[in-house]
Amino acid sequence: MREPKKWDNVFMDMAFAVAQRSKDPSSQCGAVIVAPNNAVISVGFNGPPVCIDDRSFDWLNRSLKYSLVIHAELNAIFFGLMARGSLDGCTLYTNAFPCSKCVIHISAVGIKKVVYGPIQPIVCDMADRECTEAIVKMAGMELRRI
């Protein structure tokens, strides 16, 4: 009998699958929030708010894109809070190293563990990576690469 896939790998696979919903031609990021009992609470991908048609602007216009796009982690948090009300003790899986701004919000909603996949150079620079790691340490969170 074959050994079942580990939960971490299942949820990371889901983050990569959800990332494929993003229409951003340069960065497809996905996030999955999971309760302590391994129930999926929410998913998110990088894109504009739901009130803005993601086909209505030029994705190659970087300044416009950066003004309109919500990161995958924040989209997952918004939908998770709407669905559940609290994300205390949950784990967030993301296919890319989370930026410092996202980690601030992740910590603020009570998520204590972030599991990330391969680092995408477009998304993460060394200064922001160091800031993310400092925030994680100050917040008493766990940050782990899979």
PDB file of C-alpha atoms in Angstrom:
ATOM      1  CA  MET A   1       0.000   0.000   0.000  1.00  0.00           C
ATOM      2  CA  ARG A   2       1.372   3.414  -0.917  1.00  0.00           C
ATOM      3  CA  GLU A   3       1.961   6.076   1.720  1.00  0.00           C
ATOM      4  CA  PRO A   4      -0.472   9.016   1.405  1.00  0.00           C
ATOM      5  CA  LYS A   5       0.903  12.448   0.512  1.00  0.00           C
ATOM      6  CA  LYS A   6       1.784  14.641   3.505  1.00  0.00           C
ATOM      7  CA  TRP A   7      -0.708  17.426   4.265  1.00  0.00           C
ATOM      8  CA  ASP A   8       1.968  20.093   3.700  1.00  0.00           C
ATOM      9  CA  ASN A   9       2.468  18.825   0.154  1.00  0.00           C
ATOM     10  CA  VAL A  10      -1.280  18.633  -0.513  1.00  0.00           C
ATOM     11  CA  PHE A  11      -1.812  22.240   0.592  1.00  0.00           C
ATOM     12  CA  MET A  12       1.240  23.488  -1.310  1.00  0.00           C
ATOM     13  CA  ASP A  13      -0.068  21.758  -4.444  1.00  0.00           C
ATOM     14  CA  MET A  14      -3.339  23.620  -3.863  1.00  0.00           C
ATOM     15  CA  ALA A  15      -1.480  26.959  -3.559  1.00  0.00           C
ATOM     16  CA  PHE A  16       0.209  26.323  -6.915  1.00  0.00           C
ATOM     17  CA  ALA A  17      -3.133  25.337  -8.476  1.00  0.00           C
ATOM     18  CA  VAL A  18      -4.920  28.431  -7.136  1.00  0.00           C
ATOM     19  CA  ALA A  19      -2.061  30.625  -8.428  1.00  0.00           C
ATOM     20  CA  GLN A  20      -3.039  29.601 -11.956  1.00  0.00           C
ATOM     21  CA  ARG A  21      -6.206  31.729 -11.584  1.00  0.00           C
ATOM     22  CA  SER A  22      -4.099  34.898 -11.614  1.00  0.00           C
ATOM     23  CA  LYS A  23      -4.041  36.788 -14.900  1.00  0.00           C
ATOM     24  CA  ASP A  24      -0.749  38.517 -14.000  1.00  0.00           C
ATOM     25  CA  PRO A  25       1.690  37.541 -16.780  1.00  0.00           C
ATOM     26  CA  SER A  26       4.779  37.897 -14.570  1.00  0.00           C
ATOM     27  CA  SER A  27       3.764  36.626 -11.102  1.00  0.00           C
ATOM     28  CA  GLN A  28       1.222  33.944 -10.327  1.00  0.00           C
ATOM     29  CA  CYS A  29       0.918  33.598  -6.571  1.00  0.00           C
ATOM     30  CA  GLY A  30      -1.522  31.453  -4.642  1.00  0.00           C
ATOM     31  CA  ALA A  31      -2.362  31.036  -0.967  1.00  0.00           C
ATOM     32  CA  VAL A  32      -4.357  28.518   1.058  1.00  0.00           C
ATOM     33  CA  ILE A  33      -5.441  29.004   4.683  1.00  0.00           C
ATOM     34  CA  VAL A  34      -5.951  25.828   6.665  1.00  0.00           C
ATOM     35  CA  ALA A  35      -7.451  25.265  10.132  1.00  0.00           C
ATOM     36  CA  PRO A  36      -5.601  23.203  12.753  1.00  0.00           C
ATOM     37  CA  ASN A  37      -7.777  20.176  11.818  1.00  0.00           C
ATOM     38  CA  ASN A  38      -6.544  20.429   8.161  1.00  0.00           C
ATOM     39  CA  ALA A  39      -9.842  21.849   6.892  1.00  0.00           C
ATOM     40  CA  VAL A  40      -9.324  24.354   4.086  1.00  0.00           C
ATOM     41  CA  ILE A  41     -10.744  27.716   5.173  1.00  0.00           C
ATOM     42  CA  SER A  42      -9.894  29.917   2.221  1.00  0.00           C
ATOM     43  CA  VAL A  43      -7.835  30.357  -0.928  1.00  0.00           C
ATOM     44  CA  GLY A  44      -6.588  33.438  -2.760  1.00  0.00           C
ATOM     45  CA  PHE A  45      -4.496  34.507  -5.722  1.00  0.00           C
ATOM     46  CA  ASN A  46      -2.951  37.813  -6.749  1.00  0.00           C
ATOM     47  CA  GLY A  47      -5.370  40.064  -8.566  1.00  0.00           C
ATOM     48  CA  PRO A  48      -7.450  43.229  -8.281  1.00  0.00           C
ATOM     49  CA  PRO A  49     -10.433  43.554  -5.939  1.00  0.00           C
ATOM     50  CA  VAL A  50     -13.528  41.702  -7.142  1.00  0.00           C
ATOM     51  CA  CYS A  51     -15.189  45.018  -8.040  1.00  0.00           C
ATOM     52  CA  ILE A  52     -12.539  45.652 -10.737  1.00  0.00           C
ATOM     53  CA  ASP A  53     -12.606  43.603 -13.938  1.00  0.00           C
ATOM     54  CA  ASP A  54      -9.105  42.121 -14.243  1.00  0.00           C
ATOM     55  CA  ARG A  55      -9.439  42.265 -18.028  1.00  0.00           C
ATOM     56  CA  SER A  56     -10.002  46.017 -17.996  1.00  0.00           C
ATOM     57  CA  PHE A  57      -6.440  47.217 -17.426  1.00  0.00           C
ATOM     58  CA  ASP A  58      -2.976  46.748 -18.874  1.00  0.00           C
ATOM     59  CA  TRP A  59      -1.194  44.065 -16.826  1.00  0.00           C
ATOM     60  CA  LEU A  60       2.132  45.178 -18.341  1.00  0.00           C
ATOM     61  CA  ASN A  61       1.781  48.672 -16.837  1.00  0.00           C
ATOM     62  CA  ARG A  62       3.685  47.879 -13.641  1.00  0.00           C
ATOM     63  CA  SER A  63       2.780  51.014 -11.679  1.00  0.00           C
ATOM     64  CA  LEU A  64      -0.928  50.519 -12.397  1.00  0.00           C
ATOM     65  CA  LYS A  65      -0.648  46.810 -11.609  1.00  0.00           C
ATOM     66  CA  TYR A  66       1.068  47.486  -8.267  1.00  0.00           C
ATOM     67  CA  SER A  67      -1.656  49.993  -7.401  1.00  0.00           C
ATOM     68  CA  LEU A  68      -4.532  47.600  -8.135  1.00  0.00           C
ATOM     69  CA  VAL A  69      -3.345  44.090  -7.313  1.00  0.00           C
ATOM     70  CA  ILE A  70      -4.017  42.484  -3.942  1.00  0.00           C
ATOM     71  CA  HIS A  71      -1.510  39.791  -2.987  1.00  0.00           C
ATOM     72  CA  ALA A  72      -2.662  36.179  -2.783  1.00  0.00           C
ATOM     73  CA  GLU A  73      -2.149  36.046   0.998  1.00  0.00           C
ATOM     74  CA  LEU A  74      -4.386  39.074   1.592  1.00  0.00           C
ATOM     75  CA  ASN A  75      -7.109  37.780  -0.712  1.00  0.00           C
ATOM     76  CA  ALA A  76      -7.089  34.489   1.194  1.00  0.00           C
ATOM     77  CA  ILE A  77      -7.274  36.405   4.501  1.00  0.00           C
ATOM     78  CA  PHE A  78     -10.220  38.546   3.317  1.00  0.00           C
ATOM     79  CA  PHE A  79     -12.196  35.532   2.113  1.00  0.00           C
ATOM     80  CA  GLY A  80     -11.227  33.516   5.199  1.00  0.00           C
ATOM     81  CA  LEU A  81     -12.431  36.214   7.583  1.00  0.00           C
ATOM     82  CA  MET A  82     -15.712  36.505   5.679  1.00  0.00           C
ATOM     83  CA  ALA A  83     -16.209  32.721   5.817  1.00  0.00           C
ATOM     84  CA  ARG A  84     -15.029  31.981   9.332  1.00  0.00           C
ATOM     85  CA  GLY A  85     -14.701  35.213  11.286  1.00  0.00           C
ATOM     86  CA  SER A  86     -11.419  34.192  12.929  1.00  0.00           C
ATOM     87  CA  LEU A  87      -8.173  32.777  11.581  1.00  0.00           C
ATOM     88  CA  ASP A  88      -6.525  32.258  14.975  1.00  0.00           C
ATOM     89  CA  GLY A  89      -4.209  29.268  14.945  1.00  0.00           C
ATOM     90  CA  CYS A  90      -4.526  28.657  11.208  1.00  0.00           C
ATOM     91  CA  THR A  91      -1.666  27.952   8.796  1.00  0.00           C
ATOM     92  CA  LEU A  92      -1.148  29.820   5.536  1.00  0.00           C
ATOM     93  CA  TYR A  93       0.466  28.038   2.566  1.00  0.00           C
ATOM     94  CA  THR A  94       1.845  30.141  -0.283  1.00  0.00           C
ATOM     95  CA  ASN A  95       3.831  29.190  -3.356  1.00  0.00           C
ATOM     96  CA  ALA A  96       6.228  32.161  -2.932  1.00  0.00           C
ATOM     97  CA  PHE A  97       8.103  33.732  -0.023  1.00  0.00           C
ATOM     98  CA  PRO A  98       5.677  36.204   1.584  1.00  0.00           C
ATOM     99  CA  CYS A  99       6.514  39.913   1.488  1.00  0.00           C
ATOM    100  CA  SER A 100       6.818  41.911   4.695  1.00  0.00           C
ATOM    101  CA  LYS A 101       3.502  43.731   4.142  1.00  0.00           C
ATOM    102  CA  CYS A 102       1.641  40.437   3.832  1.00  0.00           C
ATOM    103  CA  VAL A 103       3.347  39.007   6.915  1.00  0.00           C
ATOM    104  CA  ILE A 104       2.208  42.017   8.952  1.00  0.00           C
ATOM    105  CA  HIS A 105      -1.404  41.252   7.984  1.00  0.00           C
ATOM    106  CA  ILE A 106      -0.947  37.495   8.421  1.00  0.00           C
ATOM    107  CA  SER A 107       0.311  38.028  11.975  1.00  0.00           C
ATOM    108  CA  ALA A 108      -2.468  40.540  12.749  1.00  0.00           C
ATOM    109  CA  VAL A 109      -5.227  37.985  12.098  1.00  0.00           C
ATOM    110  CA  GLY A 110      -3.675  35.337  14.351  1.00  0.00           C
ATOM    111  CA  ILE A 111      -2.152  33.004  11.766  1.00  0.00           C
ATOM    112  CA  LYS A 112       0.874  31.499  13.493  1.00  0.00           C
ATOM    113  CA  LYS A 113       2.468  29.428  10.753  1.00  0.00           C
ATOM    114  CA  VAL A 114       3.391  30.232   7.153  1.00  0.00           C
ATOM    115  CA  VAL A 115       4.659  27.511   4.825  1.00  0.00           C
ATOM    116  CA  TYR A 116       6.078  28.704   1.514  1.00  0.00           C
ATOM    117  CA  GLY A 117       7.339  27.171  -1.693  1.00  0.00           C
ATOM    118  CA  PRO A 118      10.126  28.197  -4.068  1.00  0.00           C
ATOM    119  CA  ILE A 119      11.150  31.821  -3.882  1.00  0.00           C
ATOM    120  CA  GLN A 120      10.308  33.775  -7.028  1.00  0.00           C
ATOM    121  CA  PRO A 121      12.961  36.497  -7.569  1.00  0.00           C
ATOM    122  CA  ILE A 122      10.340  38.863  -9.041  1.00  0.00           C
ATOM    123  CA  VAL A 123       8.397  38.810  -5.787  1.00  0.00           C
ATOM    124  CA  CYS A 124      11.137  38.874  -3.173  1.00  0.00           C
ATOM    125  CA  ASP A 125      14.294  40.960  -2.724  1.00  0.00           C
ATOM    126  CA  MET A 126      16.830  40.451   0.083  1.00  0.00           C
ATOM    127  CA  ALA A 127      15.887  43.586   2.055  1.00  0.00           C
ATOM    128  CA  ASP A 128      12.209  42.609   2.120  1.00  0.00           C
ATOM    129  CA  ARG A 129      13.103  39.010   2.943  1.00  0.00           C
ATOM    130  CA  GLU A 130      15.078  40.179   5.984  1.00  0.00           C
ATOM    131  CA  CYS A 131      12.175  42.404   7.030  1.00  0.00           C
ATOM    132  CA  THR A 132       9.748  39.474   6.684  1.00  0.00           C
ATOM    133  CA  GLU A 133      11.998  37.269   8.827  1.00  0.00           C
ATOM    134  CA  ALA A 134      12.288  39.992  11.496  1.00  0.00           C
ATOM    135  CA  ILE A 135       8.496  40.423  11.655  1.00  0.00           C
ATOM    136  CA  VAL A 136       7.999  36.655  11.922  1.00  0.00           C
ATOM    137  CA  LYS A 137      10.444  36.498  14.829  1.00  0.00           C
ATOM    138  CA  MET A 138       8.881  39.477  16.652  1.00  0.00           C
ATOM    139  CA  ALA A 139       5.376  38.031  16.185  1.00  0.00           C
ATOM    140  CA  GLY A 140       6.364  34.568  17.447  1.00  0.00           C
ATOM    141  CA  MET A 141       5.341  32.962  14.184  1.00  0.00           C
ATOM    142  CA  GLU A 142       6.776  29.977  12.332  1.00  0.00           C
ATOM    143  CA  LEU A 143       8.017  30.455   8.757  1.00  0.00           C
ATOM    144  CA  ARG A 144       9.040  27.313   6.921  1.00  0.00           C
ATOM    145  CA  ARG A 145      10.023  26.441   3.367  1.00  0.00           C
ATOM    146  CA  ILE A 146       8.711  23.230   1.869  1.00  0.00           C
TER     147      ILE A 146
END
